[in-house]
Amino acid sequence: MTGPSGETSAPLLSVVVLVYNTAEYLRACFDSLLNQACQDVEIVAIDDASTDDSLAICREYERTRSNFRCISKANEGGAVAANLGISLARGRYLALVDSDDVVTPQGYARLIERAETTGADIVVGRAMRLVGDVLTIEGFAYEPFAWSRPRVIQTPAALDDLMHDGFYWNKVFRTGFLREHGLGMETGLLYADRPFVHRAYWLSRCTVVEGQVVYLWRQRPAGDSITQRKAQVGNFRDRIRSARLEWTQYADEPLAQLYRRAIALSNLQRALQVAPEVLVSEEFCEAFIEGMSELIADFGPLDLAPVGVRRSTYLTLIHQGHVSALKHLLQTPNDCRVEQRDGATHWAPAALASPPAGFDSSALQIEIPTLGFFALTRISVEGGQLRMTLDLPADVQQRADVCLTLWSFGSGEELPFTLYESGARDQRFALPCRVIDEWMGRQHDGPFGLALRYRYRGQIARYRLGRSLIDPAVIAQLPVAITSALQLELTPETGALTVTTHP
């Protein structure tokens, strides 16, 4: 990055690495950045007063690599470190990286190529979890479907499922775009990434999704990362602060109200992930009820059906102050009994057989396929067709237009099954094996996983058909041969049933 006269030229990309006590993983992270196919890169490591050997490792790389800078600062949190890195970056584009993670060799070359050809302010790549030496998308819910559909987004209305991706680390941003809008992270917040990323999406004139895997997000075995400490009281309160900040950010922007409410629902879903912890600690229970009550009061009336019947019931109980009933319900997480009432399927848990006074029972109606309330109960290959049976109430099937599909996690293309028989509980789908073989032969990018697709109020959503959604008897019969060349099996790569070639 030195010009012919000896002056230092600006790099194409600045990679800001947020470093804090990750010495065990730091070399793997730095080496992945230094060995990128895109070589016009500067690396800016911001050490936030690590107490292990992280700073020494940063200094070692700084001494031996001309495109590596190390900044050591007082411990003020990742948001301050990120903002400092943004201010120091000299590149046309900027990426933010957690120091225990890894970027794939072609990752930044792919993202920048898309940025250069489209003029994008943000380019988003696909991520995977790194669990030991295994790559998986288990642990991600909605994001893999958003990441695997390459597209150019030029209006906020087209963000749809990408809104679920509030991570900063699988992206490159145009540095001038961040500075033009004064974009940075809220200091003092652990969960500062979602407000930052969602604001960037809203202001971006062009956001591009690149369907290839670019980032490997490490799951540490010790469980000591921020996201792995989400059930701690302080951590949870910070999550609530982040969600409330996002709500107020768009209060005075009339055009952003649909976007604002979509973010609110997403934040409610994320906060409810730790609801079972109220049974473990009274301190956490108090913090949880207080925080969730604040969100409910801030957000006001929302259509809760998209969060699923279980979570909408939790929210109703919290809103109405029925904490004992909530705890009773949380003690039986596998109670998925249902009943038909007024032509619709309702959840009928034993814990609410005698509901508390004033409880709004409309929260118990199952509007959409909800985890725990449906399962794949049969797989067979008959008459040249791959056939599957889904245990799902007929009224939910019809209302939500439920369909099984074969989904390419590399291109976002999907191949729908045909619903050939619908019963009160059994929904039977089929897809010709020949069609599967031909379709996969035309696809350039896999892997190919099975998904459940449904609609609600015009919006499409999907679940991967993973282990928790499959009857154990079906899992026991895997793998299932589809053709002489193809089989169906569970793989970590998709976190779901996957069509693979025979070994």
Short mmCIF file of N, CA, C and O in Angstrom, two decimals, residues 94-217:
data_model
loop_
_atom_site.label_atom_id
_atom_site.label_comp_id
_atom_site.label_asym_id
_atom_site.label_seq_id
_atom_site.Cartn_x
_atom_site.Cartn_y
_atom_site.Cartn_z
N LEU A 94 -15.20 -0.95 4.70
CA LEU A 94 -14.86 -1.28 6.07
C LEU A 94 -15.60 -2.54 6.50
O LEU A 94 -16.77 -2.73 6.17
N ALA A 95 -14.90 -3.40 7.22
CA ALA A 95 -15.50 -4.59 7.81
C ALA A 95 -15.16 -4.63 9.29
O ALA A 95 -14.09 -4.19 9.70
N LEU A 96 -16.08 -5.16 10.08
CA LEU A 96 -15.89 -5.33 11.51
C LEU A 96 -15.87 -6.82 11.82
O LEU A 96 -16.72 -7.57 11.34
N VAL A 97 -14.90 -7.25 12.62
CA VAL A 97 -14.69 -8.67 12.88
C VAL A 97 -14.53 -8.90 14.38
O VAL A 97 -13.83 -8.13 15.05
N ASP A 98 -15.16 -9.95 14.90
CA ASP A 98 -14.88 -10.38 16.27
C ASP A 98 -13.63 -11.24 16.26
O ASP A 98 -13.45 -12.09 15.37
N SER A 99 -12.80 -11.07 17.26
CA SER A 99 -11.44 -11.61 17.21
C SER A 99 -11.33 -13.11 17.48
O SER A 99 -10.22 -13.66 17.45
N ASP A 100 -12.45 -13.77 17.75
CA ASP A 100 -12.40 -15.24 17.86
C ASP A 100 -12.97 -15.92 16.63
O ASP A 100 -13.10 -17.15 16.60
N ASP A 101 -13.30 -15.15 15.60
CA ASP A 101 -13.93 -15.69 14.41
C ASP A 101 -12.96 -15.76 13.24
O ASP A 101 -11.80 -15.34 13.34
N VAL A 102 -13.44 -16.27 12.12
CA VAL A 102 -12.61 -16.51 10.94
C VAL A 102 -13.36 -16.06 9.69
O VAL A 102 -14.57 -16.27 9.58
N VAL A 103 -12.65 -15.43 8.76
CA VAL A 103 -13.21 -15.06 7.46
C VAL A 103 -12.70 -16.03 6.41
O VAL A 103 -11.51 -16.37 6.39
N THR A 104 -13.58 -16.50 5.53
CA THR A 104 -13.18 -17.47 4.51
C THR A 104 -12.21 -16.82 3.52
O THR A 104 -12.24 -15.61 3.31
N PRO A 105 -11.33 -17.61 2.88
CA PRO A 105 -10.28 -17.03 2.02
C PRO A 105 -10.79 -16.11 0.92
O PRO A 105 -10.15 -15.11 0.59
N GLN A 106 -11.93 -16.44 0.32
CA GLN A 106 -12.49 -15.61 -0.75
C GLN A 106 -13.52 -14.60 -0.24
O GLN A 106 -14.10 -13.86 -1.04
N GLY A 107 -13.73 -14.58 1.09
CA GLY A 107 -14.84 -13.81 1.64
C GLY A 107 -14.87 -12.36 1.23
O GLY A 107 -15.85 -11.88 0.63
N TYR A 108 -13.81 -11.61 1.52
CA TYR A 108 -13.84 -10.17 1.23
C TYR A 108 -13.73 -9.88 -0.26
O TYR A 108 -14.27 -8.88 -0.74
N ALA A 109 -13.05 -10.73 -1.00
CA ALA A 109 -12.99 -10.53 -2.45
C ALA A 109 -14.40 -10.59 -3.05
O ALA A 109 -14.76 -9.78 -3.91
N ARG A 110 -15.20 -11.54 -2.58
CA ARG A 110 -16.57 -11.68 -3.08
C ARG A 110 -17.42 -10.46 -2.70
O ARG A 110 -18.17 -9.92 -3.52
N LEU A 111 -17.33 -10.05 -1.43
CA LEU A 111 -18.15 -8.94 -0.98
C LEU A 111 -17.77 -7.64 -1.69
O LEU A 111 -18.64 -6.87 -2.11
N ILE A 112 -16.48 -7.40 -1.84
CA ILE A 112 -16.06 -6.15 -2.47
C ILE A 112 -16.35 -6.15 -3.96
O ILE A 112 -16.73 -5.12 -4.54
N GLU A 113 -16.21 -7.30 -4.60
CA GLU A 113 -16.56 -7.36 -6.03
C GLU A 113 -18.02 -6.97 -6.23
O GLU A 113 -18.35 -6.22 -7.16
N ARG A 114 -18.90 -7.43 -5.37
CA ARG A 114 -20.32 -7.07 -5.47
C ARG A 114 -20.52 -5.59 -5.16
O ARG A 114 -21.33 -4.92 -5.79
N ALA A 115 -19.77 -5.08 -4.20
CA ALA A 115 -19.88 -3.65 -3.88
C ALA A 115 -19.44 -2.79 -5.04
O ALA A 115 -20.10 -1.78 -5.38
N GLU A 116 -18.36 -3.17 -5.68
CA GLU A 116 -17.82 -2.37 -6.78
C GLU A 116 -18.72 -2.41 -8.00
O GLU A 116 -18.87 -1.40 -8.71
N THR A 117 -19.35 -3.54 -8.27
CA THR A 117 -20.17 -3.65 -9.48
C THR A 117 -21.57 -3.08 -9.30
O THR A 117 -22.23 -2.74 -10.28
N THR A 118 -22.03 -2.95 -8.05
CA THR A 118 -23.39 -2.45 -7.81
C THR A 118 -23.44 -1.06 -7.19
O THR A 118 -24.50 -0.43 -7.17
N GLY A 119 -22.30 -0.58 -6.67
CA GLY A 119 -22.31 0.69 -5.96
C GLY A 119 -22.97 0.60 -4.61
O GLY A 119 -23.46 1.60 -4.07
N ALA A 120 -23.00 -0.59 -4.01
CA ALA A 120 -23.73 -0.81 -2.76
C ALA A 120 -23.08 -0.08 -1.59
O ALA A 120 -21.86 0.09 -1.52
N ASP A 121 -23.94 0.32 -0.65
CA ASP A 121 -23.47 0.85 0.63
C ASP A 121 -23.14 -0.28 1.60
O ASP A 121 -22.28 -0.14 2.46
N ILE A 122 -23.85 -1.40 1.46
CA ILE A 122 -23.65 -2.57 2.33
C ILE A 122 -23.70 -3.82 1.46
O ILE A 122 -24.58 -3.94 0.60
N VAL A 123 -22.78 -4.74 1.70
CA VAL A 123 -22.87 -6.06 1.08
C VAL A 123 -22.85 -7.10 2.20
O VAL A 123 -21.98 -7.06 3.08
N VAL A 124 -23.80 -8.02 2.15
CA VAL A 124 -24.01 -9.01 3.21
C VAL A 124 -23.64 -10.38 2.68
O VAL A 124 -24.06 -10.78 1.59
N GLY A 125 -22.86 -11.13 3.46
CA GLY A 125 -22.50 -12.48 3.09
C GLY A 125 -23.12 -13.50 4.02
O GLY A 125 -23.67 -13.18 5.07
N ARG A 126 -23.01 -14.76 3.62
CA ARG A 126 -23.55 -15.86 4.41
C ARG A 126 -22.57 -16.25 5.51
O ARG A 126 -21.35 -16.23 5.30
N ALA A 127 -23.08 -16.61 6.67
CA ALA A 127 -22.25 -17.02 7.80
C ALA A 127 -22.59 -18.44 8.19
O ALA A 127 -23.68 -18.95 7.92
N MET A 128 -21.65 -19.10 8.88
CA MET A 128 -21.88 -20.40 9.48
C MET A 128 -21.29 -20.41 10.87
O MET A 128 -20.38 -19.63 11.18
N ARG A 129 -21.82 -21.30 11.73
CA ARG A 129 -21.25 -21.47 13.06
C ARG A 129 -20.04 -22.39 12.96
O ARG A 129 -20.06 -23.38 12.22
N LEU A 130 -19.01 -22.08 13.72
CA LEU A 130 -17.82 -22.91 13.82
C LEU A 130 -17.80 -23.52 15.21
O LEU A 130 -17.53 -22.83 16.20
N VAL A 131 -18.16 -24.80 15.30
CA VAL A 131 -18.24 -25.51 16.58
C VAL A 131 -17.12 -26.54 16.59
O VAL A 131 -17.24 -27.61 15.97
N GLY A 132 -16.02 -26.23 17.26
CA GLY A 132 -14.83 -27.06 17.14
C GLY A 132 -14.32 -26.98 15.71
O GLY A 132 -13.98 -25.90 15.24
N ASP A 133 -14.34 -28.11 15.00
CA ASP A 133 -13.93 -28.11 13.60
C ASP A 133 -15.12 -28.31 12.66
O ASP A 133 -14.94 -28.53 11.46
N VAL A 134 -16.33 -28.26 13.21
CA VAL A 134 -17.53 -28.54 12.43
C VAL A 134 -18.22 -27.24 12.04
O VAL A 134 -18.42 -26.34 12.87
N LEU A 135 -18.59 -27.14 10.77
CA LEU A 135 -19.36 -25.99 10.29
C LEU A 135 -20.83 -26.36 10.26
O LEU A 135 -21.22 -27.41 9.74
N THR A 136 -21.67 -25.48 10.80
CA THR A 136 -23.10 -25.75 10.86
C THR A 136 -23.87 -24.44 10.82
O THR A 136 -23.31 -23.37 11.12
N ILE A 137 -25.15 -24.52 10.43
CA ILE A 137 -26.01 -23.34 10.56
C ILE A 137 -27.01 -23.54 11.67
O ILE A 137 -27.92 -22.73 11.84
N GLU A 138 -26.85 -24.63 12.45
CA GLU A 138 -27.70 -24.80 13.62
C GLU A 138 -27.41 -23.66 14.59
O GLU A 138 -26.27 -23.27 14.79
N GLY A 139 -28.43 -23.13 15.19
CA GLY A 139 -28.29 -21.95 16.04
C GLY A 139 -28.76 -20.70 15.36
O GLY A 139 -29.11 -19.72 16.02
N PHE A 140 -28.78 -20.70 14.03
CA PHE A 140 -29.41 -19.62 13.28
C PHE A 140 -30.85 -20.04 12.99
O PHE A 140 -31.12 -21.20 12.69
N ALA A 141 -31.77 -19.08 13.06
CA ALA A 141 -33.17 -19.39 12.81
C ALA A 141 -33.59 -18.93 11.42
O ALA A 141 -33.70 -19.73 10.48
N TYR A 142 -33.79 -17.64 11.25
CA TYR A 142 -34.30 -17.10 9.99
C TYR A 142 -33.19 -16.66 9.04
O TYR A 142 -33.39 -16.57 7.82
N GLU A 143 -32.01 -16.36 9.60
CA GLU A 143 -30.96 -15.74 8.79
C GLU A 143 -30.51 -16.56 7.59
O GLU A 143 -30.28 -15.98 6.51
N PRO A 144 -30.36 -17.90 7.69
CA PRO A 144 -29.85 -18.64 6.52
C PRO A 144 -30.72 -18.48 5.27
O PRO A 144 -30.20 -18.48 4.16
N PHE A 145 -32.03 -18.34 5.44
CA PHE A 145 -32.88 -18.15 4.28
C PHE A 145 -32.66 -16.77 3.66
O PHE A 145 -32.70 -16.60 2.45
N ALA A 146 -32.43 -15.78 4.51
CA ALA A 146 -32.15 -14.43 4.00
C ALA A 146 -30.82 -14.38 3.28
O ALA A 146 -30.68 -13.76 2.22
N TRP A 147 -29.81 -15.06 3.86
CA TRP A 147 -28.46 -15.01 3.28
C TRP A 147 -28.35 -15.76 1.97
O TRP A 147 -27.48 -15.44 1.14
N SER A 148 -29.17 -16.77 1.77
CA SER A 148 -28.96 -17.63 0.61
C SER A 148 -29.72 -17.16 -0.63
O SER A 148 -29.74 -17.87 -1.63
N ARG A 149 -30.33 -15.98 -0.57
CA ARG A 149 -31.02 -15.42 -1.74
C ARG A 149 -30.24 -14.22 -2.26
O ARG A 149 -30.45 -13.09 -1.81
N PRO A 150 -29.29 -14.40 -3.19
CA PRO A 150 -28.53 -13.26 -3.72
C PRO A 150 -29.49 -12.25 -4.35
O PRO A 150 -30.34 -12.62 -5.16
N ARG A 151 -29.34 -10.99 -4.00
CA ARG A 151 -30.24 -9.97 -4.53
C ARG A 151 -29.71 -8.57 -4.24
O ARG A 151 -28.82 -8.40 -3.40
N VAL A 152 -30.28 -7.62 -4.96
CA VAL A 152 -29.96 -6.21 -4.77
C VAL A 152 -31.20 -5.53 -4.20
O VAL A 152 -32.29 -5.62 -4.78
N ILE A 153 -31.05 -4.88 -3.04
CA ILE A 153 -32.18 -4.26 -2.33
C ILE A 153 -32.00 -2.75 -2.38
O ILE A 153 -30.99 -2.22 -1.91
N GLN A 154 -32.99 -2.06 -2.92
CA GLN A 154 -32.89 -0.61 -3.06
C GLN A 154 -34.00 0.15 -2.36
O GLN A 154 -34.05 1.37 -2.43
N THR A 155 -34.90 -0.58 -1.68
CA THR A 155 -35.93 0.06 -0.86
C THR A 155 -36.04 -0.69 0.46
O THR A 155 -35.93 -1.92 0.48
N PRO A 156 -36.28 0.00 1.57
CA PRO A 156 -36.41 -0.69 2.85
C PRO A 156 -37.52 -1.74 2.86
O PRO A 156 -37.42 -2.74 3.56
N ALA A 157 -38.57 -1.52 2.06
CA ALA A 157 -39.68 -2.47 2.03
C ALA A 157 -39.23 -3.84 1.54
O ALA A 157 -39.85 -4.85 1.86
N ALA A 158 -38.12 -3.87 0.78
CA ALA A 158 -37.63 -5.14 0.23
C ALA A 158 -36.67 -5.86 1.17
O ALA A 158 -36.16 -6.93 0.84
N LEU A 159 -36.42 -5.29 2.35
CA LEU A 159 -35.49 -5.93 3.28
C LEU A 159 -36.06 -7.23 3.83
O LEU A 159 -35.34 -8.19 4.08
N ASP A 160 -37.38 -7.29 4.03
CA ASP A 160 -38.13 -8.42 4.58
C ASP A 160 -37.28 -9.26 5.54
O ASP A 160 -36.89 -8.80 6.59
N ASP A 161 -36.93 -10.51 5.19
CA ASP A 161 -36.27 -11.39 6.15
C ASP A 161 -34.83 -11.01 6.47
O ASP A 161 -34.27 -11.47 7.46
N LEU A 162 -34.21 -10.12 5.68
CA LEU A 162 -32.85 -9.70 5.99
C LEU A 162 -32.82 -8.92 7.31
O LEU A 162 -31.78 -8.86 7.97
N MET A 163 -33.95 -8.36 7.68
CA MET A 163 -34.03 -7.62 8.93
C MET A 163 -33.64 -8.49 10.13
O MET A 163 -33.19 -7.98 11.17
N HIS A 164 -33.81 -9.81 10.02
CA HIS A 164 -33.43 -10.69 11.13
C HIS A 164 -31.91 -10.73 11.33
O HIS A 164 -31.45 -11.12 12.40
N ASP A 165 -31.15 -10.37 10.31
CA ASP A 165 -29.69 -10.36 10.41
C ASP A 165 -29.26 -9.00 10.96
O ASP A 165 -29.14 -8.03 10.22
N GLY A 166 -29.02 -8.96 12.27
CA GLY A 166 -28.53 -7.74 12.90
C GLY A 166 -27.06 -7.83 13.27
O GLY A 166 -26.58 -7.08 14.12
N PHE A 167 -26.32 -8.72 12.62
CA PHE A 167 -24.90 -8.90 12.90
C PHE A 167 -24.07 -7.90 12.09
O PHE A 167 -24.40 -7.61 10.94
N TYR A 168 -22.95 -7.45 12.66
CA TYR A 168 -22.08 -6.54 11.90
C TYR A 168 -20.97 -7.26 11.18
O TYR A 168 -20.36 -6.72 10.26
N TRP A 169 -20.71 -8.54 11.56
CA TRP A 169 -19.45 -9.15 11.15
C TRP A 169 -19.47 -9.88 9.81
O TRP A 169 -18.43 -10.29 9.33
N ASN A 170 -20.60 -10.06 9.18
CA ASN A 170 -20.65 -10.75 7.88
C ASN A 170 -20.89 -9.78 6.74
O ASN A 170 -21.51 -10.12 5.74
N LYS A 171 -20.35 -8.58 6.87
CA LYS A 171 -20.67 -7.50 5.93
C LYS A 171 -19.43 -6.67 5.61
O LYS A 171 -18.48 -6.62 6.39
N VAL A 172 -19.50 -5.98 4.47
CA VAL A 172 -18.64 -4.82 4.26
C VAL A 172 -19.54 -3.61 4.06
O VAL A 172 -20.61 -3.70 3.45
N PHE A 173 -19.11 -2.50 4.62
CA PHE A 173 -19.81 -1.23 4.50
C PHE A 173 -18.94 -0.27 3.69
O PHE A 173 -17.72 -0.29 3.81
N ARG A 174 -19.58 0.58 2.91
CA ARG A 174 -18.83 1.66 2.28
C ARG A 174 -18.52 2.67 3.37
O ARG A 174 -19.42 3.19 4.04
N THR A 175 -17.23 2.94 3.57
CA THR A 175 -16.81 3.78 4.68
C THR A 175 -17.43 5.17 4.60
O THR A 175 -17.88 5.72 5.61
N GLY A 176 -17.49 5.72 3.38
CA GLY A 176 -18.08 7.04 3.22
C GLY A 176 -19.55 7.07 3.61
O GLY A 176 -20.05 8.09 4.12
N PHE A 177 -20.26 5.97 3.38
CA PHE A 177 -21.67 5.87 3.76
C PHE A 177 -21.81 5.94 5.27
O PHE A 177 -22.67 6.68 5.79
N LEU A 178 -20.97 5.21 6.01
CA LEU A 178 -21.05 5.25 7.47
C LEU A 178 -20.79 6.65 7.99
O LEU A 178 -21.49 7.14 8.89
N ARG A 179 -19.79 7.32 7.42
CA ARG A 179 -19.43 8.65 7.91
C ARG A 179 -20.43 9.71 7.47
O ARG A 179 -20.73 10.65 8.22
N GLU A 180 -20.98 9.54 6.30
CA GLU A 180 -22.00 10.49 5.81
C GLU A 180 -23.19 10.56 6.76
O GLU A 180 -23.75 11.65 7.00
N HIS A 181 -23.57 9.43 7.32
CA HIS A 181 -24.74 9.38 8.19
C HIS A 181 -24.38 9.32 9.67
O HIS A 181 -25.28 9.19 10.51
N GLY A 182 -23.09 9.43 9.98
CA GLY A 182 -22.68 9.40 11.38
C GLY A 182 -23.02 8.09 12.07
O GLY A 182 -23.35 8.07 13.26
N LEU A 183 -22.93 7.00 11.31
CA LEU A 183 -23.32 5.70 11.86
C LEU A 183 -22.22 5.11 12.73
O LEU A 183 -21.05 5.08 12.36
N GLY A 184 -22.63 4.63 13.87
CA GLY A 184 -21.73 3.98 14.81
C GLY A 184 -22.55 3.24 15.84
O GLY A 184 -23.78 3.18 15.76
N MET A 185 -21.89 2.70 16.82
CA MET A 185 -22.58 1.90 17.83
C MET A 185 -22.81 2.72 19.10
O MET A 185 -22.00 3.58 19.46
N GLU A 186 -23.91 2.41 19.75
CA GLU A 186 -24.27 3.08 21.00
C GLU A 186 -23.30 2.65 22.09
O GLU A 186 -23.18 1.47 22.43
N THR A 187 -22.56 3.63 22.64
CA THR A 187 -21.57 3.29 23.66
C THR A 187 -22.26 2.78 24.93
O THR A 187 -23.35 3.24 25.29
N GLY A 188 -21.61 1.83 25.57
CA GLY A 188 -22.16 1.28 26.80
C GLY A 188 -23.08 0.10 26.60
O GLY A 188 -23.50 -0.54 27.58
N LEU A 189 -23.42 -0.22 25.35
CA LEU A 189 -24.30 -1.35 25.07
C LEU A 189 -23.49 -2.58 24.67
O LEU A 189 -22.58 -2.48 23.85
N LEU A 190 -23.82 -3.74 25.25
CA LEU A 190 -23.26 -4.98 24.75
C LEU A 190 -23.90 -5.36 23.43
O LEU A 190 -23.24 -5.79 22.49
N TYR A 191 -25.23 -5.20 23.35
CA TYR A 191 -25.98 -5.54 22.14
C TYR A 191 -26.15 -4.29 21.27
O TYR A 191 -27.26 -3.87 20.96
N ALA A 192 -25.02 -3.70 20.90
CA ALA A 192 -25.06 -2.48 20.10
C ALA A 192 -25.12 -2.77 18.61
O ALA A 192 -25.33 -1.87 17.81
N ASP A 193 -24.93 -4.04 18.24
CA ASP A 193 -24.85 -4.37 16.82
C ASP A 193 -26.19 -4.22 16.11
O ASP A 193 -26.26 -3.68 15.00
N ARG A 194 -27.28 -4.67 16.73
CA ARG A 194 -28.57 -4.63 16.05
C ARG A 194 -29.05 -3.21 15.75
O ARG A 194 -29.45 -2.92 14.61
N PRO A 195 -29.02 -2.27 16.71
CA PRO A 195 -29.41 -0.90 16.35
C PRO A 195 -28.54 -0.31 15.24
O PRO A 195 -29.03 0.38 14.35
N PHE A 196 -27.25 -0.60 15.29
CA PHE A 196 -26.32 -0.09 14.27
C PHE A 196 -26.64 -0.66 12.89
O PHE A 196 -26.78 0.07 11.90
N VAL A 197 -26.79 -1.98 12.81
CA VAL A 197 -27.01 -2.63 11.51
C VAL A 197 -28.39 -2.27 10.96
O VAL A 197 -28.53 -1.97 9.77
N HIS A 198 -29.41 -2.31 11.79
CA HIS A 198 -30.76 -1.99 11.31
C HIS A 198 -30.84 -0.54 10.81
O HIS A 198 -31.51 -0.25 9.82
N ARG A 199 -30.15 0.37 11.50
CA ARG A 199 -30.14 1.77 11.04
C ARG A 199 -29.42 1.88 9.70
O ARG A 199 -29.84 2.63 8.81
N ALA A 200 -28.33 1.13 9.56
CA ALA A 200 -27.60 1.15 8.29
C ALA A 200 -28.46 0.63 7.15
O ALA A 200 -28.49 1.19 6.06
N TYR A 201 -29.20 -0.48 7.40
CA TYR A 201 -30.11 -0.99 6.38
C TYR A 201 -31.10 0.09 5.94
O TYR A 201 -31.38 0.27 4.75
N TRP A 202 -31.68 0.77 6.93
CA TRP A 202 -32.72 1.75 6.64
C TRP A 202 -32.18 2.90 5.78
O TRP A 202 -32.87 3.40 4.88
N LEU A 203 -30.95 3.32 6.04
CA LEU A 203 -30.38 4.47 5.34
C LEU A 203 -29.68 4.09 4.04
O LEU A 203 -29.42 4.97 3.21
N SER A 204 -29.40 2.82 3.85
CA SER A 204 -28.65 2.39 2.67
C SER A 204 -29.44 2.63 1.38
O SER A 204 -30.62 2.30 1.29
N ARG A 205 -28.76 3.17 0.40
CA ARG A 205 -29.38 3.35 -0.92
C ARG A 205 -29.35 2.06 -1.72
O ARG A 205 -30.15 1.87 -2.63
N CYS A 206 -28.42 1.18 -1.36
CA CYS A 206 -28.33 -0.10 -2.05
C CYS A 206 -27.66 -1.11 -1.13
O CYS A 206 -26.53 -0.89 -0.69
N THR A 207 -28.38 -2.18 -0.80
CA THR A 207 -27.84 -3.27 0.01
C THR A 207 -27.86 -4.54 -0.84
O THR A 207 -28.88 -4.86 -1.44
N VAL A 208 -26.74 -5.23 -0.89
CA VAL A 208 -26.62 -6.42 -1.73
C VAL A 208 -26.39 -7.64 -0.84
O VAL A 208 -25.61 -7.58 0.12
N VAL A 209 -27.07 -8.72 -1.17
CA VAL A 209 -26.85 -10.00 -0.48
C VAL A 209 -26.06 -10.91 -1.41
O VAL A 209 -26.48 -11.18 -2.54
N GLU A 210 -24.91 -11.35 -0.93
CA GLU A 210 -24.04 -12.28 -1.65
C GLU A 210 -24.21 -13.65 -1.01
O GLU A 210 -23.97 -13.82 0.19
N GLY A 211 -24.65 -14.63 -1.77
CA GLY A 211 -25.08 -15.90 -1.20
C GLY A 211 -23.98 -16.84 -0.74
O GLY A 211 -24.30 -17.89 -0.18
N GLN A 212 -22.72 -16.49 -0.93
CA GLN A 212 -21.64 -17.41 -0.56
C GLN A 212 -21.25 -17.25 0.91
O GLN A 212 -21.42 -16.19 1.51
N VAL A 213 -20.70 -18.31 1.48
CA VAL A 213 -20.23 -18.26 2.87
C VAL A 213 -18.97 -17.41 2.95
O VAL A 213 -17.99 -17.66 2.25
N VAL A 214 -19.01 -16.40 3.81
CA VAL A 214 -17.86 -15.50 3.96
C VAL A 214 -17.34 -15.45 5.39
O VAL A 214 -16.21 -15.01 5.62
N TYR A 215 -18.15 -15.90 6.36
CA TYR A 215 -17.77 -15.67 7.76
C TYR A 215 -18.10 -16.90 8.60
O TYR A 215 -19.17 -17.49 8.46
N LEU A 216 -17.17 -17.25 9.50
CA LEU A 216 -17.34 -18.39 10.40
C LEU A 216 -17.38 -17.86 11.83
O LEU A 216 -16.36 -17.35 12.35
N TRP A 217 -18.54 -17.97 12.44
CA TRP A 217 -18.79 -17.42 13.78
C TRP A 217 -18.53 -18.53 14.80
O TRP A 217 -19.24 -19.51 14.85
#
